[in-house]
Coordinates of C-alpha atoms and ligand atoms in Angstrom, one line a residue:
Chain A
N1 CA 26.1 56.0 23.6
L2 CA 25.5 57.0 27.2
S3 CA 22.1 55.3 27.6
D4 CA 23.6 52.0 26.5
A5 CA 26.6 52.4 28.7
L6 CA 24.4 53.2 31.7
S7 CA 22.1 50.3 31.0
N8 CA 25.1 48.0 31.2
T9 CA 26.2 49.6 34.5
F10 CA 22.8 49.2 36.1
K11 CA 21.8 45.7 34.8
T12 CA 21.7 44.2 38.2
I13 CA 19.5 46.9 39.9
T14 CA 15.8 46.2 40.4
G15 CA 12.8 48.4 41.2
K16 CA 13.2 48.0 44.9
S17 CA 16.6 49.5 45.4
V18 CA 17.9 53.0 45.9
L19 CA 20.7 54.4 43.8
T20 CA 23.7 53.8 46.1
E21 CA 27.1 55.5 46.1
N22 CA 28.8 52.6 44.4
N23 CA 26.5 52.2 41.5
I24 CA 26.4 56.0 41.1
K25 CA 30.2 56.1 41.0
E26 CA 30.3 53.7 38.1
A27 CA 27.5 55.5 36.3
M28 CA 29.2 58.8 36.7
E29 CA 32.3 57.5 35.1
Q30 CA 30.2 56.7 32.0
V31 CA 28.8 60.2 32.1
R32 CA 32.3 61.7 32.5
L33 CA 33.6 59.8 29.5
A34 CA 30.6 60.8 27.4
L35 CA 31.0 64.5 28.2
L36 CA 34.8 64.4 27.6
S37 CA 34.1 62.7 24.2
A38 CA 31.8 65.7 23.5
D39 CA 34.8 68.1 24.1
V40 CA 33.4 69.4 27.4
H41 CA 36.4 70.8 29.3
Y42 CA 38.1 68.5 31.8
D43 CA 37.4 70.6 34.9
T44 CA 33.9 71.5 33.8
V45 CA 33.1 67.8 33.5
N46 CA 34.4 67.1 37.0
D47 CA 32.2 69.9 38.4
F48 CA 29.2 68.7 36.4
V49 CA 29.6 65.0 37.5
G50 CA 30.0 66.0 41.1
E51 CA 26.7 67.9 41.0
V52 CA 24.8 65.2 39.1
S53 CA 26.2 62.6 41.5
R54 CA 24.7 64.5 44.4
Q55 CA 21.4 64.7 42.7
C56 CA 21.3 60.9 41.9
L57 CA 22.4 59.7 45.3
G58 CA 19.6 58.3 47.4
E59 CA 17.1 58.7 44.5
K60 CA 14.6 55.8 44.8
V61 CA 14.8 53.6 41.8
L62 CA 11.3 53.9 40.4
K63 CA 9.5 50.7 39.5
S64 CA 8.4 51.8 36.1
V65 CA 11.7 53.4 35.0
K66 CA 15.1 51.8 34.3
P67 CA 17.8 53.2 36.6
S68 CA 19.9 54.0 33.6
E69 CA 17.0 56.1 32.2
Q70 CA 16.7 57.9 35.5
V71 CA 20.3 58.9 35.5
V72 CA 20.1 60.0 31.9
K73 CA 17.1 62.2 32.8
V74 CA 19.0 63.8 35.7
V75 CA 22.0 64.4 33.4
H76 CA 19.9 65.8 30.6
E77 CA 17.9 68.1 33.0
E78 CA 21.1 69.4 34.6
L79 CA 22.7 70.0 31.2
T80 CA 19.6 71.9 30.0
R81 CA 19.5 73.9 33.1
L82 CA 23.2 74.9 32.7
M83 CA 22.6 75.8 29.1
G84 CA 20.2 78.5 30.1
T85 CA 16.6 78.4 31.1
E86 CA 14.9 81.1 29.1
E87 CA 15.5 82.6 25.7
A88 CA 18.3 85.2 26.0
E89 CA 17.4 88.8 25.3
V90 CA 19.4 90.7 22.8
N91 CA 20.0 94.3 23.6
T92 CA 18.9 96.4 20.6
S93 CA 18.5 99.6 22.4
G94 CA 20.7 102.5 21.6
D95 CA 20.8 105.3 19.1
P96 CA 22.0 103.3 17.2
A97 CA 22.4 100.0 19.0
I98 CA 25.8 98.4 18.6
I99 CA 26.6 94.7 18.3
M100 CA 30.3 93.9 18.4
M101 CA 31.4 90.5 17.1
V102 CA 34.6 89.0 18.6
G103 CA 36.4 85.7 18.6
L104 CA 39.1 83.4 17.3
H105 CA 40.2 83.3 13.6
G106 CA 37.7 81.6 11.3
A107 CA 35.0 81.2 13.9
G108 CA 32.4 82.6 11.6
K109 CA 32.2 86.3 12.8
T110 CA 31.9 88.0 9.3
T111 CA 29.3 85.5 8.1
T112 CA 27.3 85.8 11.3
C113 CA 27.4 89.7 11.0
A114 CA 25.6 89.3 7.7
K115 CA 23.1 86.8 9.2
L116 CA 22.4 89.1 12.1
A117 CA 22.0 92.1 9.8
N118 CA 19.5 90.0 7.7
Y119 CA 17.7 88.9 10.9
Y120 CA 17.2 92.4 12.2
T121 CA 16.4 93.8 8.8
G122 CA 13.6 91.2 8.9
Q123 CA 12.5 92.8 12.1
K124 CA 12.2 96.2 10.3
K125 CA 15.4 97.6 11.8
K126 CA 17.7 99.7 9.6
V127 CA 21.1 98.1 9.9
L128 CA 24.6 99.2 9.0
L129 CA 27.5 96.8 8.8
A130 CA 30.9 98.1 9.7
A131 CA 34.1 96.5 8.3
C132 CA 36.5 96.7 11.2
D133 CA 38.8 93.9 10.1
V134 CA 41.8 95.7 8.6
Y135 CA 44.1 92.7 8.8
R136 CA 42.8 89.7 6.9
P137 CA 43.2 89.8 3.1
A138 CA 39.9 90.7 1.4
A139 CA 38.0 90.8 4.8
I140 CA 36.4 94.1 3.7
D141 CA 35.6 92.7 0.3
Q142 CA 33.9 89.7 2.1
L143 CA 31.7 91.9 4.3
E144 CA 30.8 94.1 1.3
A145 CA 29.9 91.1 -0.9
L146 CA 27.7 89.7 1.9
G147 CA 26.1 93.1 2.5
Q148 CA 25.3 93.4 -1.2
S149 CA 23.7 90.0 -1.2
I150 CA 21.3 91.0 1.6
K151 CA 21.0 94.6 0.5
V152 CA 22.4 95.9 3.8
P153 CA 24.8 98.8 3.5
V154 CA 28.4 98.3 4.7
F155 CA 30.6 101.0 6.0
S156 CA 34.3 100.6 5.1
D157 CA 37.4 102.6 4.9
R158 CA 40.4 101.1 3.2
S159 CA 42.5 104.3 3.8
T160 CA 43.1 103.7 7.5
P161 CA 44.3 100.9 9.7
D162 CA 42.7 102.7 12.7
V163 CA 39.9 100.4 13.8
V164 CA 38.5 102.9 16.4
Q165 CA 38.4 105.6 13.7
I166 CA 36.5 103.3 11.3
A167 CA 34.0 102.4 14.0
Q168 CA 33.6 106.0 14.9
N169 CA 32.9 107.0 11.3
A170 CA 30.5 104.1 10.9
L171 CA 28.6 105.3 13.9
N172 CA 28.6 108.9 12.6
T173 CA 27.2 107.6 9.3
A174 CA 24.6 105.5 11.1
K175 CA 23.4 108.4 13.2
S176 CA 23.2 110.8 10.2
E177 CA 21.3 108.1 8.2
G178 CA 18.9 107.2 11.0
K179 CA 20.1 103.6 11.4
D180 CA 18.8 101.6 14.3
L181 CA 21.6 99.1 14.6
V182 CA 25.3 99.0 13.7
I183 CA 27.1 95.6 13.6
L184 CA 30.9 95.8 14.0
D185 CA 32.8 93.0 12.3
M186 CA 36.1 92.7 14.2
A187 CA 39.2 90.7 13.0
G188 CA 39.8 87.3 14.4
R189 CA 42.4 87.2 17.1
L190 CA 44.0 84.9 19.7
Q191 CA 42.6 85.3 23.2
I192 CA 46.2 85.3 24.3
D193 CA 47.3 88.1 21.9
E194 CA 47.3 91.0 24.4
D195 CA 47.7 93.8 21.8
M196 CA 44.8 92.6 19.7
V197 CA 42.6 92.1 22.8
Q198 CA 43.6 95.7 23.8
E199 CA 42.2 96.8 20.4
L200 CA 38.8 95.3 21.4
I201 CA 39.0 97.0 24.8
R202 CA 39.6 100.4 23.1
V203 CA 36.6 99.9 20.9
K204 CA 34.4 98.8 23.8
E205 CA 35.4 101.7 26.0
R206 CA 34.9 104.2 23.3
F207 CA 31.5 103.1 22.0
N208 CA 30.0 100.9 24.8
P209 CA 28.3 98.3 22.6
G210 CA 25.0 97.0 24.0
E211 CA 26.1 93.5 22.8
I212 CA 29.5 92.0 22.6
L213 CA 29.1 88.5 21.2
L214 CA 31.8 85.9 21.4
T215 CA 31.6 83.9 18.2
A216 CA 32.9 80.4 18.7
D217 CA 33.2 77.3 16.5
S218 CA 31.1 74.5 17.9
A219 CA 34.1 72.1 17.2
L220 CA 36.3 74.1 19.6
G221 CA 38.1 71.7 22.0
Q222 CA 39.6 72.1 25.4
E223 CA 40.7 75.6 24.8
A224 CA 37.1 76.8 25.1
V225 CA 37.6 77.7 28.7
S226 CA 40.7 79.8 28.1
V227 CA 39.1 81.4 25.1
A228 CA 35.9 82.3 26.8
T229 CA 37.6 83.4 30.1
H230 CA 40.1 85.7 28.3
F231 CA 37.5 87.4 26.1
D232 CA 35.1 87.7 29.0
K233 CA 37.6 89.1 31.5
A234 CA 38.7 91.7 28.9
L235 CA 35.3 92.7 27.6
N236 CA 32.6 91.5 29.8
I237 CA 30.9 89.8 26.9
T238 CA 27.1 89.9 26.7
G239 CA 26.7 86.6 25.0
I240 CA 28.0 83.8 22.8
V241 CA 27.2 82.7 19.3
L242 CA 27.9 79.1 18.5
T243 CA 28.6 78.3 14.8
K244 CA 28.9 75.4 12.3
L245 CA 26.3 73.3 14.0
D246 CA 25.5 71.7 10.7
G247 CA 28.7 69.8 11.3
D248 CA 28.8 66.8 13.7
A249 CA 30.8 68.3 16.5
R250 CA 29.0 67.5 19.8
G251 CA 29.6 71.0 20.9
G252 CA 30.8 70.4 24.5
A253 CA 32.6 73.8 24.3
A254 CA 29.2 75.4 24.7
L255 CA 28.8 73.9 28.2
S256 CA 32.4 74.9 29.2
M257 CA 32.1 78.4 28.0
R258 CA 28.6 78.9 29.5
K259 CA 29.8 77.5 32.8
V260 CA 33.0 79.5 33.1
T261 CA 31.5 82.9 32.0
G262 CA 27.9 82.5 33.1
K263 CA 27.0 84.4 29.9
P264 CA 24.1 83.2 27.7
I265 CA 24.4 81.6 24.4
K266 CA 22.2 83.8 22.2
F267 CA 22.4 82.4 18.7
I268 CA 23.5 79.4 16.8
T269 CA 24.3 79.1 13.1
S270 CA 24.1 75.9 11.1
G271 CA 25.1 76.6 7.6
E272 CA 26.6 79.2 5.2
K273 CA 23.3 80.6 4.0
V274 CA 22.2 84.0 5.4
S275 CA 19.1 82.3 6.8
D276 CA 21.1 79.7 8.8
L277 CA 20.8 81.6 12.0
E278 CA 18.5 80.8 15.0
K279 CA 17.9 81.9 18.5
F280 CA 19.6 79.4 20.9
R281 CA 17.6 76.6 22.3
P282 CA 19.1 75.0 25.5
E283 CA 17.3 71.8 25.2
G284 CA 18.6 71.0 21.7
M285 CA 22.1 71.6 22.8
A286 CA 21.9 69.4 25.8
S287 CA 20.7 66.5 23.6
R288 CA 23.5 67.1 21.1
I289 CA 26.2 67.2 23.7
L290 CA 25.0 63.9 25.3
G291 CA 25.2 62.3 21.8
Chain B
F1 CA 54.5 63.7 38.6
S2 CA 56.1 60.9 40.5
N3 CA 58.5 58.1 39.7
V4 CA 57.2 54.7 38.8
E5 CA 57.5 53.1 42.2
K6 CA 55.1 55.7 43.6
W7 CA 52.7 55.5 40.7
D8 CA 49.1 55.0 41.7
E9 CA 45.6 55.8 40.4
S10 CA 46.1 59.5 41.0
T11 CA 49.3 59.5 38.9
Y12 CA 47.3 58.0 36.0
R13 CA 44.5 60.6 36.6
Q14 CA 47.0 63.4 36.4
L15 CA 48.4 62.1 33.1
E16 CA 44.8 61.6 31.9
A17 CA 44.1 65.3 32.7
A18 CA 47.2 66.5 30.9
L19 CA 46.4 64.4 27.7
I20 CA 42.7 65.2 27.6
S21 CA 43.4 68.9 28.2
A22 CA 45.7 68.8 25.2
D23 CA 42.8 67.6 23.1
L24 CA 44.1 64.0 22.5
G25 CA 40.6 62.8 23.2
V26 CA 39.3 60.0 25.4
S27 CA 40.1 57.1 23.1
V28 CA 43.8 57.6 22.4
T29 CA 44.3 58.9 26.0
Q30 CA 42.9 55.7 27.4
K31 CA 45.0 53.7 25.0
I32 CA 48.2 55.5 26.0
I33 CA 47.5 55.0 29.7
A34 CA 46.6 51.3 29.2
D35 CA 49.8 50.8 27.2
I36 CA 51.8 52.4 30.0
K37 CA 50.0 50.3 32.7
E38 CA 50.7 47.2 30.7
S39 CA 54.4 48.0 30.3
Y40 CA 54.7 48.7 34.0
A41 CA 52.9 45.4 34.8
I42 CA 55.3 43.3 32.7
G43 CA 58.3 45.1 34.2
E44 CA 59.2 47.1 31.0
I45 CA 59.4 50.4 32.8
K46 CA 62.2 51.2 35.3
T47 CA 61.2 52.4 38.7
S48 CA 63.2 55.6 38.2
E49 CA 61.2 56.7 35.2
D50 CA 59.0 59.7 35.0
I51 CA 55.5 59.0 33.7
I52 CA 55.5 62.2 31.6
N53 CA 58.7 61.2 29.8
I54 CA 57.2 57.8 29.1
A55 CA 54.0 59.3 27.8
T56 CA 55.9 61.8 25.7
S57 CA 58.0 59.1 24.0
R58 CA 54.8 57.1 23.3
I59 CA 53.2 60.2 21.7
K60 CA 56.5 60.9 19.7
S61 CA 56.4 57.4 18.2
I62 CA 52.8 57.7 17.2
L63 CA 53.5 61.1 15.6
A64 CA 56.8 60.1 13.9
D65 CA 55.3 56.9 12.4
D66 CA 55.0 57.1 8.6
N67 CA 56.2 60.7 8.6
R68 CA 57.5 60.6 5.0
P69 CA 58.4 63.8 3.2
L70 CA 56.2 65.6 0.7
N71 CA 55.4 63.5 -2.4
I72 CA 57.1 65.3 -5.3
N73 CA 56.5 64.7 -8.9
T74 CA 59.7 64.1 -10.8
T75 CA 58.3 64.2 -14.3
G76 CA 56.2 67.4 -14.1
P77 CA 54.3 69.8 -11.9
T78 CA 53.6 68.6 -8.3
I79 CA 49.9 69.1 -7.7
L80 CA 48.8 69.8 -4.1
L81 CA 45.1 69.9 -3.2
M82 CA 44.0 71.7 0.0
V83 CA 40.8 70.5 1.7
G84 CA 39.1 70.9 5.0
V85 CA 36.2 72.3 7.0
N86 CA 35.2 76.0 7.0
G87 CA 37.7 78.4 8.5
A88 CA 40.4 75.9 9.2
G89 CA 43.1 77.9 7.4
K90 CA 43.2 76.4 3.9
T91 CA 43.6 79.7 1.9
T92 CA 46.2 81.1 4.3
T93 CA 48.1 77.9 4.3
T94 CA 48.0 77.8 0.5
G95 CA 49.6 81.3 0.5
K96 CA 52.2 80.3 3.1
L97 CA 53.1 77.1 1.3
A98 CA 53.5 79.0 -2.1
Y99 CA 55.7 81.5 -0.4
K100 CA 57.9 78.8 1.1
L101 CA 58.3 77.0 -2.2
K102 CA 59.1 80.2 -3.9
Q103 CA 61.8 80.9 -1.3
D104 CA 63.1 77.5 -2.2
G105 CA 63.5 78.6 -5.8
K106 CA 60.5 76.8 -7.2
S107 CA 57.9 78.1 -9.6
V108 CA 54.4 78.0 -8.2
L109 CA 50.9 78.5 -9.5
L110 CA 47.7 78.8 -7.4
A111 CA 44.1 77.8 -8.3
A112 CA 41.2 79.6 -6.7
C113 CA 38.7 76.7 -6.6
D114 CA 36.6 78.2 -3.8
T115 CA 34.0 79.7 -6.2
F116 CA 31.4 79.7 -3.5
R117 CA 32.2 81.8 -0.5
A118 CA 32.1 85.6 -0.5
A119 CA 35.4 87.2 -1.6
A120 CA 37.2 83.8 -1.5
I121 CA 38.7 84.4 -4.9
E122 CA 39.7 87.9 -3.9
Q123 CA 41.4 86.6 -0.8
L124 CA 43.6 84.1 -2.7
K125 CA 44.4 86.8 -5.4
H126 CA 45.4 89.1 -2.6
W127 CA 47.9 86.4 -1.4
G128 CA 49.1 85.8 -4.9
Q129 CA 49.9 89.5 -5.4
R130 CA 51.6 89.7 -2.0
I131 CA 54.0 86.9 -2.6
D132 CA 54.2 87.4 -6.4
V133 CA 52.6 84.1 -7.5
P134 CA 50.1 83.8 -10.3
V135 CA 46.5 82.7 -9.5
I136 CA 44.2 80.9 -11.9
A137 CA 40.7 82.1 -11.1
G138 CA 37.3 82.3 -12.7
K139 CA 34.1 84.0 -11.8
H140 CA 32.4 83.7 -8.4
G141 CA 29.8 81.0 -8.7
S142 CA 31.5 79.1 -11.5
D143 CA 32.2 75.4 -11.4
A144 CA 35.2 74.7 -9.1
A145 CA 36.1 71.6 -11.1
A146 CA 36.3 73.6 -14.3
I147 CA 38.7 76.0 -12.6
A148 CA 40.8 73.0 -11.4
Y149 CA 40.9 71.7 -15.0
D150 CA 42.0 75.1 -16.4
A151 CA 44.7 75.4 -13.6
C152 CA 46.1 71.9 -14.4
A153 CA 46.2 72.6 -18.1
S154 CA 48.0 75.9 -17.3
A155 CA 50.4 74.1 -15.0
K156 CA 51.2 71.6 -17.7
A157 CA 51.7 74.2 -20.4
K158 CA 54.0 76.4 -18.2
N159 CA 55.6 73.3 -16.6
V160 CA 55.6 74.9 -13.2
D161 CA 57.1 73.1 -10.3
Y162 CA 54.0 73.3 -8.1
L163 CA 50.3 73.9 -8.5
I164 CA 48.4 74.4 -5.3
I165 CA 44.6 74.1 -5.5
D166 CA 42.6 75.9 -2.8
T167 CA 39.1 74.6 -2.3
A168 CA 36.0 75.8 -0.4
G169 CA 35.5 75.0 3.2
R170 CA 32.8 72.3 3.8
Q171 CA 31.4 70.3 6.6
H172 CA 31.9 66.5 6.1
T173 CA 28.2 66.1 7.0
R174 CA 27.2 67.8 3.8
Q175 CA 27.1 65.0 1.3
D176 CA 26.5 67.3 -1.7
L177 CA 29.6 69.3 -0.9
M178 CA 31.7 66.2 -0.2
E179 CA 30.7 64.8 -3.6
E180 CA 32.4 67.8 -5.2
L181 CA 35.8 66.5 -4.0
P182 CA 36.0 63.3 -6.1
K183 CA 34.7 65.3 -9.0
I184 CA 37.7 67.7 -8.6
L185 CA 40.0 64.6 -8.4
R186 CA 38.7 63.2 -11.6
V187 CA 39.1 66.5 -13.4
I188 CA 42.7 66.9 -12.1
R189 CA 43.5 63.4 -13.4
K190 CA 42.6 64.2 -16.9
N191 CA 45.8 66.1 -17.2
F192 CA 47.7 64.4 -14.4
P193 CA 46.7 60.8 -13.8
E194 CA 49.0 60.5 -10.8
A195 CA 47.7 63.6 -9.1
P196 CA 47.1 65.1 -6.6
H197 CA 50.5 64.2 -5.4
E198 CA 49.3 65.3 -2.0
T199 CA 45.8 65.9 -0.8
I200 CA 46.3 68.0 2.3
L201 CA 43.6 68.1 5.0
V202 CA 43.9 71.4 6.9
V203 CA 42.9 71.1 10.5
D204 CA 42.5 74.0 13.0
G205 CA 44.8 73.4 16.0
S206 CA 42.1 74.5 18.4
T207 CA 39.6 71.8 17.2
G208 CA 38.6 69.1 19.6
T209 CA 37.7 65.5 18.7
N210 CA 35.8 66.5 15.6
A211 CA 39.1 66.7 13.7
L212 CA 39.2 62.9 13.9
F213 CA 35.8 62.7 12.2
Q214 CA 37.0 65.2 9.6
A215 CA 40.1 63.0 8.9
R216 CA 37.8 59.9 8.5
E217 CA 35.2 61.5 6.2
F218 CA 37.6 63.6 4.1
G219 CA 39.8 60.5 3.9
K220 CA 36.9 58.5 2.4
A221 CA 35.8 61.2 0.1
C222 CA 39.1 62.3 -1.5
D223 CA 41.8 60.0 -0.1
V224 CA 43.7 62.5 2.2
T225 CA 47.4 61.9 2.1
S226 CA 48.7 64.6 4.3
L227 CA 47.8 66.8 7.3
A228 CA 48.5 70.5 8.0
V229 CA 47.6 71.8 11.5
T230 CA 47.0 75.6 11.8
K231 CA 46.8 78.2 14.5
L232 CA 49.3 76.5 16.8
D233 CA 50.5 80.0 17.7
G234 CA 47.3 79.9 19.8
S235 CA 46.8 78.2 23.2
G236 CA 45.8 74.9 21.7
K237 CA 48.1 71.9 21.7
G238 CA 46.6 70.3 18.7
G239 CA 46.5 67.0 20.5
V240 CA 43.8 65.6 18.2
V241 CA 46.5 64.8 15.6
V242 CA 47.7 62.1 17.9
A243 CA 44.3 60.5 17.6
I244 CA 44.4 61.0 13.8
K245 CA 47.9 59.6 13.5
D246 CA 47.0 56.6 15.7
E247 CA 44.2 55.7 13.3
H248 CA 45.6 56.8 9.9
T249 CA 49.0 56.5 8.3
F250 CA 49.3 59.7 6.5
P251 CA 52.0 62.1 7.6
I252 CA 51.6 65.6 9.1
H253 CA 53.6 67.9 6.9
F254 CA 53.1 71.4 8.0
V255 CA 52.1 73.5 11.0
G256 CA 50.8 77.1 10.9
L257 CA 52.0 79.5 13.5
G258 CA 50.5 82.8 12.5
E259 CA 48.9 84.8 9.7
S260 CA 52.0 85.9 7.7
P261 CA 53.6 84.2 4.7
E262 CA 56.6 83.0 6.8
D263 CA 54.4 81.5 9.5
L264 CA 54.7 77.9 8.3
Q265 CA 57.0 75.2 9.7
P266 CA 57.6 71.6 8.8
F267 CA 56.1 69.3 11.3
D268 CA 58.5 68.1 14.0
P269 CA 57.1 65.1 16.1
E270 CA 59.6 65.8 18.9
L271 CA 58.8 69.4 19.4
Y272 CA 55.1 68.7 19.0
A273 CA 55.1 65.9 21.6
D274 CA 57.1 68.0 24.0
A275 CA 54.7 71.0 23.6
I276 CA 51.8 68.8 24.7
F277 CA 53.2 68.7 28.2
S278 CA 54.7 72.2 28.4
Ligands
GTP301 N1 29.1 75.2 7.5 C1 29.1 76.3 8.1 N2 30.0 77.2 7.8 C2 30.0 78.4 8.4 C3 29.1 78.7 9.4 N3 29.4 80.0 9.9 C4 30.5 80.4 9.1 N4 30.8 79.5 8.3 C5 31.9 79.4 7.3 O1 33.1 79.5 8.1 C6 34.2 80.1 7.4 C7 34.7 81.2 8.2 O2 33.7 82.2 8.4 P1 34.1 83.7 8.5 O3 32.8 84.5 8.7 O4 35.0 84.2 7.5 O5 34.9 83.7 9.9 P2 35.5 84.8 10.7 O6 35.3 84.6 12.1 O7 35.0 86.2 10.2 O8 37.1 84.7 10.3 P3 38.2 85.7 10.6 O9 37.7 87.1 10.2 O10 39.3 85.3 9.7 O11 38.6 85.6 12.0 C8 33.5 80.6 6.1 O12 33.7 79.6 5.1 C9 32.0 80.6 6.4 O13 31.2 80.5 5.3 C10 28.1 77.7 9.8 O14 27.3 77.9 10.7 N5 28.2 76.6 9.1
GTP302 N1 46.8 82.9 14.2 C1 46.7 82.2 13.1 N2 45.7 82.4 12.3 C2 45.6 81.7 11.2 C3 46.5 80.6 10.9 N3 46.1 80.1 9.7 C4 45.0 80.8 9.3 N4 44.7 81.7 10.2 C5 43.6 82.7 10.1 O1 42.4 81.9 10.2 C6 41.4 82.6 9.5 C7 40.8 81.7 8.4 O2 41.8 81.4 7.5 P1 41.4 81.0 6.0 O3 42.7 80.8 5.3 O4 40.5 82.0 5.4 O5 40.7 79.6 6.2 P2 39.9 78.7 5.2 O6 40.0 77.3 5.6 O7 40.5 79.0 3.8 O8 38.4 79.2 5.3 P3 37.2 78.9 4.3 O9 37.8 79.0 2.9 O10 36.2 80.0 4.6 O11 36.7 77.6 4.7 C8 42.0 83.9 8.9 O12 41.8 84.9 9.8 C9 43.5 83.5 8.9 O13 44.4 84.6 8.9 C10 47.6 80.4 11.8 O14 48.4 79.4 11.6 N5 47.6 81.2 12.9
MG303 MG1 36.0 87.8 9.5
MG304 MG1 39.5 79.6 2.1

């Protein structure tokens, strides 16, 4: 792991020295490899290492701390800082508030819709789920089954492929029934599929959701930057949800997406149960990425 | 990229960037670069060569190694078991594969052994109806192994050419879920001792290095014999399979290129390697 690799790099440095350019260079190569192994994007890693390198240079090597530990501390702090310093707010204002879930196929949108519905029901909000995935076989059945299991109503309409119309009717229903929050479950799509991205833009422009959450699998690889950039440019996403953290992916995609969009990670999910949803904690993610 | 006589550290850095960006991962990228440096040092590489061409041919040979065809049962139904992490594309690939086999004139039966996830059974049944293939299914929440047993018995009785068993997505970190897999294998073998004829690990083409861990752990739990890579119609290059192939000998049989029944192609190591650098 990184600590051991750095211990090796610094084994000849004593408490009297200052971290020099040369020993920093070697240490940074270890940091670079550690982050790449965690699936952080190639360019993101270079930017990060450049920044951490600057912070380490000239740091006095403290007598009581191993230089390797000092570097790990700088890296960890910078990672945590990049992940986001305070707990991200979720915009639940609106009559009703609207959360729109977008992302690649299989990322966990539908499941997360149910988890969010359950979360906000627990906060005494009246929630309506809206089945806007008209493409995937049994997607509507899936959201309806999830809704039933948490006793949250689901608006669906199998008679039309018009997603904007379904969303409109869901909102009309929500208004007439005094709902506080509508969660739109959108179909999975490739960030490079212009027609499908256009569908999201139409929904956004018509209903102006207070939250547009990019749902991403924590095992996402180097495509994280392309995925996040495309969705963000098209929709100006308000946040990111990272899923499947119960797996052992280091989750470097989180750093890449956060760095390239500047948008906060708002929630993480770590299992298939409805309760497996938490507010995002930057510190935990930094440790995970570092391995 | 430059010819060998002008290769220097920046050439290798550029190659590294290309390979890492294609999700080959640090380990196999370093290995490929070290191999190329070694060949160059012992004079194996001509000075007129392009480093990209060299790297492409190295990758092709890793991918083409052990790429045997699908293992077909000659004395009864061929049983294919689909496994993998959540959302990888198992159910969709099951449908596409069934469609392709049907187009090839084979009789196919499907087994809905994801008895856990909401509407998983409905999803496979929907596929079955769409491509006109029967689906053996039970109630939501029933024992997946019991459904697998019934499906095998049915496949035997009807003497179908293929039975494809779809299972629930699971993270390899969940020991309890991974233990269900050998149980399903045991139950299949009651009717077909030689089965599954292929245990296909379905991997999402946009996954990073975690796919290598998936291959290792699923390999241990249920002896994976084949790989299918999905969602390669996306921007991902699926380079992680180079790392998987470098470490394991099982072949890559199929690639998924979309959500429709016909969006399944046989794996072609040449095209795959070329696409990494395109
Ligand atoms: N282990 C685990 N599985 C999850 C998590 N979140 C979602 N899943 C599973 O991932 C799979 C895909 O989830 P879905 O909710 O269907 O994903 P989706 O983004 O709606 O998929 P599409 O609509 O096809 O794009 C399902 O098996 C879910 O149960 C998680 O945090 N951990
Ligand atoms: N674009 C594209 N989408 C795909 C491909 N294969 C599967 N999908 C989509 O990926 C999503 C998940 O597919 P599923 O077949 O449900 O995946 P799964 O592995 O069975 O998921 P779980 O059973 O929940 O673990 C669906 O939206 C599919 O349509 C592919 O090759 N290309
Ligand atoms: Mg969905
Ligand atoms: Mg499935």
